[in-house]
Coordinates of C-alpha atoms and ligand atoms in Angstrom, one line a residue:
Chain A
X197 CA -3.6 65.7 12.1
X198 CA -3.8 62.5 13.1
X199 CA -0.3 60.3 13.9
X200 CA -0.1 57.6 11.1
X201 CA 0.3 54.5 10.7
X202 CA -2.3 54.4 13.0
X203 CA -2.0 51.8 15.4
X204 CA -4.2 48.9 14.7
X205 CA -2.2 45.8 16.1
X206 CA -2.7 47.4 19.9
X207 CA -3.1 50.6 21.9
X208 CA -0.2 49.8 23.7
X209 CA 2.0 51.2 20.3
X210 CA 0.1 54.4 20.0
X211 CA 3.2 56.2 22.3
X212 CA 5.8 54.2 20.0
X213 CA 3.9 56.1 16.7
X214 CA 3.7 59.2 18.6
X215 CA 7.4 59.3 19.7
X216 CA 8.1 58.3 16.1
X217 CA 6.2 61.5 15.1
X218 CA 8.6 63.5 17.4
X219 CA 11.5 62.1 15.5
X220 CA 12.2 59.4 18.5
X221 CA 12.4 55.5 17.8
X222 CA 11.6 54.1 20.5
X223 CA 11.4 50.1 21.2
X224 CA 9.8 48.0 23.9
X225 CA 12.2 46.6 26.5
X226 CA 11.8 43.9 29.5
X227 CA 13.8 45.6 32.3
X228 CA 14.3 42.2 34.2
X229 CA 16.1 40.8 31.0
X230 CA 17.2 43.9 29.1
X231 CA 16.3 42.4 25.9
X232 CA 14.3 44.2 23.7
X233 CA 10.7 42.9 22.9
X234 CA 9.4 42.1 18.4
X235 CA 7.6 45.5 17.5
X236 CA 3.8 44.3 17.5
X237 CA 3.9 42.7 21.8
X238 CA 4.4 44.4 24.8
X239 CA 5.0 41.2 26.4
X240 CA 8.2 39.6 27.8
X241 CA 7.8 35.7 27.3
X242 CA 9.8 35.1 30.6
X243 CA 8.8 37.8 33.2
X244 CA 5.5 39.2 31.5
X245 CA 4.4 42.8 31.1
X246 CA 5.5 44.4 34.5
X247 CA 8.5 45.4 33.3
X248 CA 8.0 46.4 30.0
X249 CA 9.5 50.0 29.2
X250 CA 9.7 52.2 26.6
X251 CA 13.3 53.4 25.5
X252 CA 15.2 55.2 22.8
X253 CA 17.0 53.0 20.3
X254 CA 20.2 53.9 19.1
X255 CA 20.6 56.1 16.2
X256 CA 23.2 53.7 14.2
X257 CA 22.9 50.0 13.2
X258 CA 23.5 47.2 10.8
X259 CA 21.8 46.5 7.6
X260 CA 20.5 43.1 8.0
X261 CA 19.1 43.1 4.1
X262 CA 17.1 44.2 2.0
X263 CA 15.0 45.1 -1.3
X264 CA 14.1 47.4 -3.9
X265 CA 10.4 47.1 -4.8
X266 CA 10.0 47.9 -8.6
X267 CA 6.5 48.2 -9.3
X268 CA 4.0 49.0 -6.8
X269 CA 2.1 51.8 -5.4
X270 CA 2.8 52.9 -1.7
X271 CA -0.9 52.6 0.3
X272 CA 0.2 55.6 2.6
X273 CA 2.4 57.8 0.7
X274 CA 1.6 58.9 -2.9
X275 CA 5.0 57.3 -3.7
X276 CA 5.4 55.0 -7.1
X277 CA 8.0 52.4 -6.9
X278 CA 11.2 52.2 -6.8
X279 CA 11.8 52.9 -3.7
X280 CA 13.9 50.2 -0.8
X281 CA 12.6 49.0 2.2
X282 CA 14.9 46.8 4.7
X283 CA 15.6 45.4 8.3
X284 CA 18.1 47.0 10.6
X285 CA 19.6 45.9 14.0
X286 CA 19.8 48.4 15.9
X287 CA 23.4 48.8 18.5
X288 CA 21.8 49.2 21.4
X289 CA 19.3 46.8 22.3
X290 CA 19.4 44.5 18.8
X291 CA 16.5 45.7 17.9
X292 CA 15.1 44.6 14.6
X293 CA 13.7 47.4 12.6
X294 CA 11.4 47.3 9.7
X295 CA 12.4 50.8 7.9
X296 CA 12.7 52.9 4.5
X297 CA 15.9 52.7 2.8
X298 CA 16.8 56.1 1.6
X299 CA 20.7 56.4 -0.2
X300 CA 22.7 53.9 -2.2
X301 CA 23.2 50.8 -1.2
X302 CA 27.1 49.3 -1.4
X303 CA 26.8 46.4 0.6
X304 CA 24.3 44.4 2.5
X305 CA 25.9 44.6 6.2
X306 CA 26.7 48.2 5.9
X307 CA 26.2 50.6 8.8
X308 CA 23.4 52.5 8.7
X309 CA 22.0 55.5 10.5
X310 CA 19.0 55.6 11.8
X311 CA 16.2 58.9 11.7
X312 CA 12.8 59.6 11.3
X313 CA 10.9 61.4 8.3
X314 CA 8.0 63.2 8.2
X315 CA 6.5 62.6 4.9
X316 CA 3.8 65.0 5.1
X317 CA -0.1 63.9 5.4
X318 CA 0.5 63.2 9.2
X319 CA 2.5 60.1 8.1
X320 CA 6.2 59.5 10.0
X321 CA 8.2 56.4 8.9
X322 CA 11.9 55.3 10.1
X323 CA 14.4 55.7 7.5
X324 CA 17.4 54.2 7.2
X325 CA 20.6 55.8 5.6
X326 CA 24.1 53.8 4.7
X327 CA 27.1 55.0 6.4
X328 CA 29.9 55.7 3.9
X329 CA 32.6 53.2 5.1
X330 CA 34.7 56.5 6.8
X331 CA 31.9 57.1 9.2
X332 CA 31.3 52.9 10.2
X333 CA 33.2 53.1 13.5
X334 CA 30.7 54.5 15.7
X335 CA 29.2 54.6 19.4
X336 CA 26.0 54.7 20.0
Chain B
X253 CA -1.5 0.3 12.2
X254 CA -2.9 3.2 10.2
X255 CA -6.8 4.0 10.9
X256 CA -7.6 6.9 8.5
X257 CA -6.1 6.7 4.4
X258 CA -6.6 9.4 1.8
X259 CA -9.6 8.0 -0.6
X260 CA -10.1 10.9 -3.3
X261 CA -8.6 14.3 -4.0
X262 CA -9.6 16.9 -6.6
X263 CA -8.0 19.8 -8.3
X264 CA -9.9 22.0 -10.4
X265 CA -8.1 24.0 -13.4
X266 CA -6.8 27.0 -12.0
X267 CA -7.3 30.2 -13.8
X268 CA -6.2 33.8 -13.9
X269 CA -9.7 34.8 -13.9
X270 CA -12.6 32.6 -13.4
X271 CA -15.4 30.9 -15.1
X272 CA -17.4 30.1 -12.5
X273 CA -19.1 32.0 -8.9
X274 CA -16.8 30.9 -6.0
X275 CA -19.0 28.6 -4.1
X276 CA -19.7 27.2 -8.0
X277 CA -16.1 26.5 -8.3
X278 CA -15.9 25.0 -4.5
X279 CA -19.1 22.9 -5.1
X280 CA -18.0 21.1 -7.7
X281 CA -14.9 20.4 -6.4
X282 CA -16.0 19.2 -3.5
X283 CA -19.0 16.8 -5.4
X284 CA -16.1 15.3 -7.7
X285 CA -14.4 14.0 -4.5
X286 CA -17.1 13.0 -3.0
X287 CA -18.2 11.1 -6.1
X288 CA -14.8 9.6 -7.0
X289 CA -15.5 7.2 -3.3
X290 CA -18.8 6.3 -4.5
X291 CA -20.8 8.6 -1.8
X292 CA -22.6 10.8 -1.5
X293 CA -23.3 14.5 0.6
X294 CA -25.4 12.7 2.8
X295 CA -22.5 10.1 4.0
X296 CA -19.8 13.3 4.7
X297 CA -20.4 13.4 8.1
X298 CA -16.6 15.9 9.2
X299 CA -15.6 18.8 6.9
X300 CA -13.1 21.1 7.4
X301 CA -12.5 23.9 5.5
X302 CA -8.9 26.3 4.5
X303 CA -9.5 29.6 5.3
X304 CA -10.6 31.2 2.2
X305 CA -10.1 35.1 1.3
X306 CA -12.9 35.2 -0.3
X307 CA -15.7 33.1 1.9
X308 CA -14.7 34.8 5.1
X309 CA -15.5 33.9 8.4
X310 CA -16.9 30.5 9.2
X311 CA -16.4 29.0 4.9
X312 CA -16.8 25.7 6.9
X313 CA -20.4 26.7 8.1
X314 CA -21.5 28.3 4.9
X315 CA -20.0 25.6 2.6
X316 CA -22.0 22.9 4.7
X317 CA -25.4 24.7 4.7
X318 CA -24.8 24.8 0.7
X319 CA -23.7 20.9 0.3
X320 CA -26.6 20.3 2.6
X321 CA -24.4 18.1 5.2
X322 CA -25.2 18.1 9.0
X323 CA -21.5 17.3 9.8
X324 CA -20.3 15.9 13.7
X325 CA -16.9 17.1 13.0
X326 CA -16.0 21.1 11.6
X327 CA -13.3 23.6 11.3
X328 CA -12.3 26.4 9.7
X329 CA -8.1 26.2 9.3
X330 CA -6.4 29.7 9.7
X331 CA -2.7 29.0 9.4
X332 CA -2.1 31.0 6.0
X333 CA -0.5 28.5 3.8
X334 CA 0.1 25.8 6.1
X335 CA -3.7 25.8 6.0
X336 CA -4.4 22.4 3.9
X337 CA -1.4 20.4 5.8
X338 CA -3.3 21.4 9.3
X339 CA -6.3 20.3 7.8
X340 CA -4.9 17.1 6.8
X341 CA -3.8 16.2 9.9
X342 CA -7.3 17.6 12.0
X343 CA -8.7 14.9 9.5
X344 CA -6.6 12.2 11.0
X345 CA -6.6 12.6 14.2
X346 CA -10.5 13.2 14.4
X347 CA -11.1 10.1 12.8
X348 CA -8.6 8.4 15.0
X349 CA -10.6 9.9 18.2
X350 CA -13.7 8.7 16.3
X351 CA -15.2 11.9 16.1
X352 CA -16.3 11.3 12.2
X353 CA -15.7 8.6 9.6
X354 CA -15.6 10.6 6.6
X355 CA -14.1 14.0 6.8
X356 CA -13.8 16.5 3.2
X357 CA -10.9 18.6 3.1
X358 CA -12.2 21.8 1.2
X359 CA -10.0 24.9 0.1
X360 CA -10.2 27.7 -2.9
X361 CA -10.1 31.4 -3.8
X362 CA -10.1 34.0 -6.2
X363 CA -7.8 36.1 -7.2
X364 CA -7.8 39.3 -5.8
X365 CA -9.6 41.1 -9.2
X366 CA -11.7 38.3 -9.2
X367 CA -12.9 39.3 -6.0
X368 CA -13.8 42.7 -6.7
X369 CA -14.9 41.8 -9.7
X370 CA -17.6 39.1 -8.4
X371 CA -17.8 41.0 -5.0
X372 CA -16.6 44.1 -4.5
X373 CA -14.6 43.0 -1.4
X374 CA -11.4 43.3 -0.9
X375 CA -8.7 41.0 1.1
X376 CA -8.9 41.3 5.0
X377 CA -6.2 43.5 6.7
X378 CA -3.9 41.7 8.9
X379 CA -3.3 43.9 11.7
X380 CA 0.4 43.6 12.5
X381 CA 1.4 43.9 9.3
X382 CA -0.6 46.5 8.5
X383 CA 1.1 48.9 11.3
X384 CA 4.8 47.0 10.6
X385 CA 5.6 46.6 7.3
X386 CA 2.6 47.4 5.0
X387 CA 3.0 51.3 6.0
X388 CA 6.3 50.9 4.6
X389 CA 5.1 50.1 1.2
X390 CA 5.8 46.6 1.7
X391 CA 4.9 44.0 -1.4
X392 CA 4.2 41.5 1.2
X393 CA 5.5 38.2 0.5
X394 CA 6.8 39.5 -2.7
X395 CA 9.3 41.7 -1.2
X396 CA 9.7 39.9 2.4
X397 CA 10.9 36.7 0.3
X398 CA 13.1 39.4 -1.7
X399 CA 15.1 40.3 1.8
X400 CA 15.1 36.6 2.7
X401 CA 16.9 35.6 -1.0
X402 CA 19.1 39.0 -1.2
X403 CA 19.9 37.3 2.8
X404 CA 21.2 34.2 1.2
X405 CA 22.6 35.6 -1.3
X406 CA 24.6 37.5 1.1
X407 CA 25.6 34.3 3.9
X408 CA 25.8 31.6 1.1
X409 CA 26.3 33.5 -2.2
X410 CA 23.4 31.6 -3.5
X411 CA 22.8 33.1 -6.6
X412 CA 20.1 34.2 -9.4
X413 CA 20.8 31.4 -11.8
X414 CA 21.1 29.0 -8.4
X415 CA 17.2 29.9 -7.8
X416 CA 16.4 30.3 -11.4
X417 CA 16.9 26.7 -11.8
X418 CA 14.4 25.6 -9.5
X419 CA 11.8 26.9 -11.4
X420 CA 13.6 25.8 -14.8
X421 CA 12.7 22.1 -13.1
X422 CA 9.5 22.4 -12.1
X423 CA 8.2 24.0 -14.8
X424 CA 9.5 20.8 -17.1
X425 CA 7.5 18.8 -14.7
X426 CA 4.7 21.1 -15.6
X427 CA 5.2 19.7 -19.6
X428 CA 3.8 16.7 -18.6
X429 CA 0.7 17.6 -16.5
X430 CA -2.2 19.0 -18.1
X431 CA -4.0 21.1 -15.4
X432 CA -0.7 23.6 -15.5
X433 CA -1.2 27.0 -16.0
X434 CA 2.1 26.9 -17.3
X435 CA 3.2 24.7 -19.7
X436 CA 5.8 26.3 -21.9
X437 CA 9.8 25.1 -21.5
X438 CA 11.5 27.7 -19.6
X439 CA 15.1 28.1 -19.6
X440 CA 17.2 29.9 -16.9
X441 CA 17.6 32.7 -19.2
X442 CA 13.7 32.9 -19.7
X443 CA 14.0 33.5 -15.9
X444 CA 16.8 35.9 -15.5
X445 CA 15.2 37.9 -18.3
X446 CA 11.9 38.3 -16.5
X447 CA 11.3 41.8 -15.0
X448 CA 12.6 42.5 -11.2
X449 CA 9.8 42.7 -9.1
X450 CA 11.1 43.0 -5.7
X451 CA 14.7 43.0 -5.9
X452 CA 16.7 40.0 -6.6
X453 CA 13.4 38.1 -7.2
X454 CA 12.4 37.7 -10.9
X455 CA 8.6 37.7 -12.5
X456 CA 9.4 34.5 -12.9
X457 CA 10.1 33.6 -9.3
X458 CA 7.0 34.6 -8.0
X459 CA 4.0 32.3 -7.6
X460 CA 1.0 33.6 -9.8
X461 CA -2.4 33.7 -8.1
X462 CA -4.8 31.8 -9.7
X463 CA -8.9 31.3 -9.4
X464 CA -9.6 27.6 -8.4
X465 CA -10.6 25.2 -5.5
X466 CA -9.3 22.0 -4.6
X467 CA -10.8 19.0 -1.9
X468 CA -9.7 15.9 -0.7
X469 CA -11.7 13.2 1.6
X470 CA -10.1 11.2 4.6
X471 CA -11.9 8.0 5.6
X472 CA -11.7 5.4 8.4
X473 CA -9.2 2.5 6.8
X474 CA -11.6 -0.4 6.8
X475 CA -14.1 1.8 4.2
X476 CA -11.2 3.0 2.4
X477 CA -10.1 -0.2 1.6
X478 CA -13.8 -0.3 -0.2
X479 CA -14.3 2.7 -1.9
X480 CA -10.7 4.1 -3.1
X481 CA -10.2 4.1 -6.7
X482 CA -6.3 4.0 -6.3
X483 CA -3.7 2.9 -4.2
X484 CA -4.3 4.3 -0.3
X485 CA -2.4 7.2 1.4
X486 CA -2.2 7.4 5.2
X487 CA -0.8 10.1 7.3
X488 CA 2.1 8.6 8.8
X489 CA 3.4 12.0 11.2
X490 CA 3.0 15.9 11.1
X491 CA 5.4 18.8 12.6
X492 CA 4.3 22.4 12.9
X493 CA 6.8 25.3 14.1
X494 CA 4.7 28.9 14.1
X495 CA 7.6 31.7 14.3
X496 CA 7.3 35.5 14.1
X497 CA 4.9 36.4 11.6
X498 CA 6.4 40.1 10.6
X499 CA 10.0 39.2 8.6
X500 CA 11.9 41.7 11.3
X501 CA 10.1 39.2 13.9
X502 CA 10.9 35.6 12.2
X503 CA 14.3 34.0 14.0
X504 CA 15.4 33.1 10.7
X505 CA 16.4 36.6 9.6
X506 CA 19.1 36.1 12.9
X507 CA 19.6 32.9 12.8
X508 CA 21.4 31.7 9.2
X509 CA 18.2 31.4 7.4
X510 CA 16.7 28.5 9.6
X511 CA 13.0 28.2 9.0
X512 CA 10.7 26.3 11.1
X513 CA 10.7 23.5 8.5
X514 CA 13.6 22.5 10.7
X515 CA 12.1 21.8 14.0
X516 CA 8.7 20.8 12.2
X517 CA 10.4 18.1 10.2
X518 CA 12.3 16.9 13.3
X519 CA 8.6 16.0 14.6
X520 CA 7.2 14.6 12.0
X521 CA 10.1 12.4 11.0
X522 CA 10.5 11.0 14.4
X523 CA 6.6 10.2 14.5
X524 CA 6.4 8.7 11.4
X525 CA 10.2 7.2 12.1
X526 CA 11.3 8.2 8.8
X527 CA 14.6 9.0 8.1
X528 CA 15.2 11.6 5.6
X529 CA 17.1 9.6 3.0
X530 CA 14.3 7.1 2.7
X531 CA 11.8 9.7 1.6
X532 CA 11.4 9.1 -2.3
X533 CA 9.2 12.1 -3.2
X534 CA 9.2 15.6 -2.1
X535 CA 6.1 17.9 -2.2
X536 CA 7.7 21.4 -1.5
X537 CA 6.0 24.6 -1.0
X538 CA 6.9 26.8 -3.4
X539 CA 5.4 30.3 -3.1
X540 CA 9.3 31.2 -4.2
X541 CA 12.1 28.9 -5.7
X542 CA 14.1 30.6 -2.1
X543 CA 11.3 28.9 -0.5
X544 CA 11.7 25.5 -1.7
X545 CA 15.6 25.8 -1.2
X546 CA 15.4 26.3 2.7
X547 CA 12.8 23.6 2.9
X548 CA 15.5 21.4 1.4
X549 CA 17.7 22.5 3.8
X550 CA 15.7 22.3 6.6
X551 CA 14.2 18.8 5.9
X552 CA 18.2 17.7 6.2
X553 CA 18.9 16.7 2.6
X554 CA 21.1 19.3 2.2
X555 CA 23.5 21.3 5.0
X556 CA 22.8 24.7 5.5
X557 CA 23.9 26.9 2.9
X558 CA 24.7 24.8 0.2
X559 CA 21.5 24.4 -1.6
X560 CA 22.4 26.6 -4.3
X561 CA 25.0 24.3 -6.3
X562 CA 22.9 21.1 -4.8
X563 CA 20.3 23.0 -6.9
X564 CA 22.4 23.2 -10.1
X565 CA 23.8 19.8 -9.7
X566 CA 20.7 17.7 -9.3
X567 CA 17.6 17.3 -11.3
X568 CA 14.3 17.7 -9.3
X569 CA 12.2 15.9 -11.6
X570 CA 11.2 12.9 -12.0
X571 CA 14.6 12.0 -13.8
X572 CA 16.8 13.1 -10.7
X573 CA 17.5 11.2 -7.2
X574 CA 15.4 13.7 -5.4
X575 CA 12.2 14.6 -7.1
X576 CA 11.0 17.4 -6.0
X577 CA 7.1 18.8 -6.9
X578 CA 7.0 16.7 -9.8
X579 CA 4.2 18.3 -11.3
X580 CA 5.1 21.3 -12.0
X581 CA 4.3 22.9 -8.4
X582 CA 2.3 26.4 -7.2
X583 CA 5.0 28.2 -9.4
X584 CA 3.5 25.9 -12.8
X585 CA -0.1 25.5 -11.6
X586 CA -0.6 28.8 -9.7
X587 CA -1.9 29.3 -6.2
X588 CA -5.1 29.3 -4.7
X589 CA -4.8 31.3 -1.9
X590 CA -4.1 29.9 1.4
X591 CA -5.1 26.3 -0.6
X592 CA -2.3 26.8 -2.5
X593 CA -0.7 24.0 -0.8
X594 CA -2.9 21.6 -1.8
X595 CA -1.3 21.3 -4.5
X596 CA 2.2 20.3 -3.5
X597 CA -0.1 18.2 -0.9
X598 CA -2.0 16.5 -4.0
X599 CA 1.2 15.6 -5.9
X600 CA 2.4 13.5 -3.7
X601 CA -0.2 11.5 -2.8
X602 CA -0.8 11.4 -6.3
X603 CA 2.7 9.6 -6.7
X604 CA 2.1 7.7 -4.0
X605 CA -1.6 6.6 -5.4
X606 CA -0.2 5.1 -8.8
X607 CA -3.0 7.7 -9.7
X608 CA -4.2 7.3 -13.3
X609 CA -1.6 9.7 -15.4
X610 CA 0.8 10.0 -12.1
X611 CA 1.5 6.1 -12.5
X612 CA 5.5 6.3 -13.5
X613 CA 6.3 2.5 -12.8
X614 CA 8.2 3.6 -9.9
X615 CA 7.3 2.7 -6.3
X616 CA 6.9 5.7 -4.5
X617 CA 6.4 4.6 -0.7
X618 CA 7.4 7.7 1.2
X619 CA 6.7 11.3 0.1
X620 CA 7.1 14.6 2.7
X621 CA 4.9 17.5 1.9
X622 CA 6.1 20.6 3.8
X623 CA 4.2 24.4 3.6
X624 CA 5.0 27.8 4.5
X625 CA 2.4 30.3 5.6
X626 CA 2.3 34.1 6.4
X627 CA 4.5 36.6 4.4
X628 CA 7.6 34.9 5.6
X629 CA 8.3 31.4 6.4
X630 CA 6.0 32.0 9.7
X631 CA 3.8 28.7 9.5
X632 CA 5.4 26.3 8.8
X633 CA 4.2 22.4 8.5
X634 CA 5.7 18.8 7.5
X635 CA 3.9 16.0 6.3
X636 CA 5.1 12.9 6.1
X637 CA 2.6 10.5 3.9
X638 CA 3.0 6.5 3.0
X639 CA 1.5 4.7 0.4
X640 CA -0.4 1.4 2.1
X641 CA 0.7 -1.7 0.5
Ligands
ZN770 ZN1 12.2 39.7 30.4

């Protein structure tokens, strides 16, 4: 079964999507600068591609917002709306993360954990789960 | 001492569907603005076209082989929604390097059933997005817009009725212009009680797309001083910013809600050396009334954060101290694809014409036109335009 989404943007993400599909969110990150690159380039805009590297994010992070979709059909899943998408920063490298929002939302800001799920069909997406407010202090 | 002016413009009737072939639609748009200079084809000698869903590729070659031009000047804009703006100022400065004398600004779409329905094609994929945020059942701008309202919502507790308001105005505006595809009073309430599309944004909050094409024709001064049939427009400065494209990838999302508006209105004031309070009319893009509200407060008419009770306690039409897309806008007319800005474009130098029916009594010497393209605030232009005395 071929890994999906399917990288398009470059073939530099096909390890990202495949990690992904191991249950590991990975993110691209300049070693010279430690900061971690915009999913979609590989390349640092002070000290190039050299010392690009792949690493693990963390597994916990901050809501930054988002939505609830209420009418529209998912073009990989066979998934009818509702359903929550959002952007998370992730603790380790600040990483901003596009992801699925799976459990209630109390509070835009909230911790979240961060995971994988294999939705079947060869498609793997990162999901996103608030943090009830007992679990919020965390390391990474 | 300005070179190039705005002679004609021309905006077709939008439409949900469409009673006429694309290039039907774009023709005679393009032949009305041609006409209202007193030319014709032959004498277009620069065209530049807005990138165009449905033309594809290279609309600029195809749309000349069809008017039957031979131009020394052509371009194909493919900045999203800041499309029209960029093509404004191409115009400009092509005519100032001498490049062409008359360039036609040409834009237009269908909507996406239209499309299949005169075609079978379907919009182009956009890579990034595709792998990013479409796989996530993403609505596009629909739901990136969402996060970036629920966002200041959350920093500035700017809320529904604060953005329902914006759309109350223009769509009064809309009253008094007849090409509006919506012209019926709208009340805050009619907003709030509008289905939840992507959540907080309202039906009602969302720009409908529309059939329809749109063109506009820059000249060298000394001709259109000859051939204008109202008062003359130059293009007195232009700012672009172009930030991350994905919403997890724009700087705005980390940085307060600061959209490249900002810097690109920096630019263009200080070019045109225009300070913001002497602007008298505002053409705002408004894909979304959160839109329009960060463009406010990026332009600096408003500090960060506290356009949501600016909102409630001024009037954006033509009543009010700050009008603001005083036709109605996108969100009354509809929008056109990546031309949709033409329209916030067109209203102002429509104000700034004394154009027949746009003629208030006022004097209208400075107007700003700003646009937003990409799913989130990603290009982002300013215009600053001045009516020639
Ligand atoms: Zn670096």
């Amino acid at each position: 079964m071929a890994v999906r989404p399917s990288p398009n943007q470059s073939t530099h993400y096909l390890p990202f999507w495949s990690q992904l599909h191991q249950g590991v969110i990975t993110v691209e990150v300049c070693s010279s600068c430690n900061r971690s690159l915009p999913y979609g380039t590989f390349i640092c805009q002070d000290h190039g591609i050299d010392k690009v590297e792949s690493h693990t994010t963390a597994t916990r992070g901050q809501l930054l917002t988002h939505t609830t979709i209420e009418k529209h059909h998912h073009p990989l899943l066979d998934l009818e709306a509702p359903y929550s998408i959002g952007v998370v920063k992730e603790d380790r490298f600040g990483a901003l993360i596009y992801c699925r929002i799976e459990g209630e939302i109390t509070d835009d800001g909230c911790s979240i954990a961060l995971s994988t799920r294999d939705f079947g069909d060869g498609v793997t997406l990162v999901v996103a789960t608030p943090l009830p407010e007992s679990q919020t202090d965390t390391t990474t | 001492m300005a070179l190039a002016a705005i002679t004609s413009w021309e905006l077709s009737k939008f439409e949900r569907g469409a009673s006429l072939p694309f290039f039907d639609m774009v023709v005679t748009s393009a032949l009305q603005t041609i006409k209202k200079s007193k030319l014709t084809p032959r004498a277009i000698d620069g065209l530049i076209t807005i990138q165009s869903n449905f033309a594809g590729p290279a609309f600029n070659v195809t749309l000349a082989e069809i008017l039957g031009i031979h131009p020394s000047y052509s371009l194909d804009i493919t900045n999203y929604g800041a499309s029209p703006a960029v093509a404004l100022w191409h115009a400009k400065m092509a005519i100032e390097a001498k490049l062409a004398k008359r360039i036609l600004i040409v834009g237009g779409d269908l909507t996406y059933q239209e499309m299949r329905r005169q075609s079978q094609r379907r919009p182009p994929a956009i890579a990034i997005l595709d792998e990013f945020e479409l796989a996530y059942g993403s609505h596009m701008a629909n739901s990136d817009y969402a996060m970036i309202a629920q966002l200041h919502k959350k920093l500035y507790g700017t809320t529904d009725e604060m953005r329902a308001k914006v759309v109350v105005d223009q769509r009064k505006s809309a009253l008094q212009n007849e090409r509006a595809l919506f012209r019926e009073p709208t009340g805050i309430d009619d907003v709030l009680n509008s289905r939840i599309v992507s959540s907080p944004l309202h039906l009602l909050e969302c720009v409908a797309t529309a059939s329809g094409a749109s063109s506009l024709l820059v000249t060298e001064i000394s001709e259109a001083k000859e051939i204008a049939t109202y008062g003359l427009v130059t293009i007195e400065g232009f700012g672009y910013y172009q930030g991350g494209f994905t919403l997890a990838n724009t700087e705005l999302i980390q940085n307060g809600l600061v959209s490249g508006v900002a810097q690109a209105a920096r630019g263009a004031l200080e070019m045109a050396r225009v300070d913001i309070s002497e602007v008298d009319i505002f053409g705002v893009y408004d894909c979304y009334p959160i839109a329009v509200m960060i463009a406010l407060e990026d332009l600096g008419l408003v500090p960060k954060g506290e356009i949501g009770p600016w909102v409630l306690e001024n009037d954006l039409t033509l009543a009010g101290q700050v009008p603001v897309n005083t036709s109605g806008g996108q969100l009354s007319n509809g929008q056109i694809g990546d031309a949709g800005g033409m329209v916030n474009l067109i209203e102002v130098v429509e104000r700034l014409a004394k154009a027949q029916n746009f003629d208030e009594g006022r004097d209208f010497e400075v107007g700003v036109a700003t646009s937003n393209g990409g799913p989130a605030m990603s290009c982002e232009s300013v215009t600053v335009l001045k009516a020639m005395n």
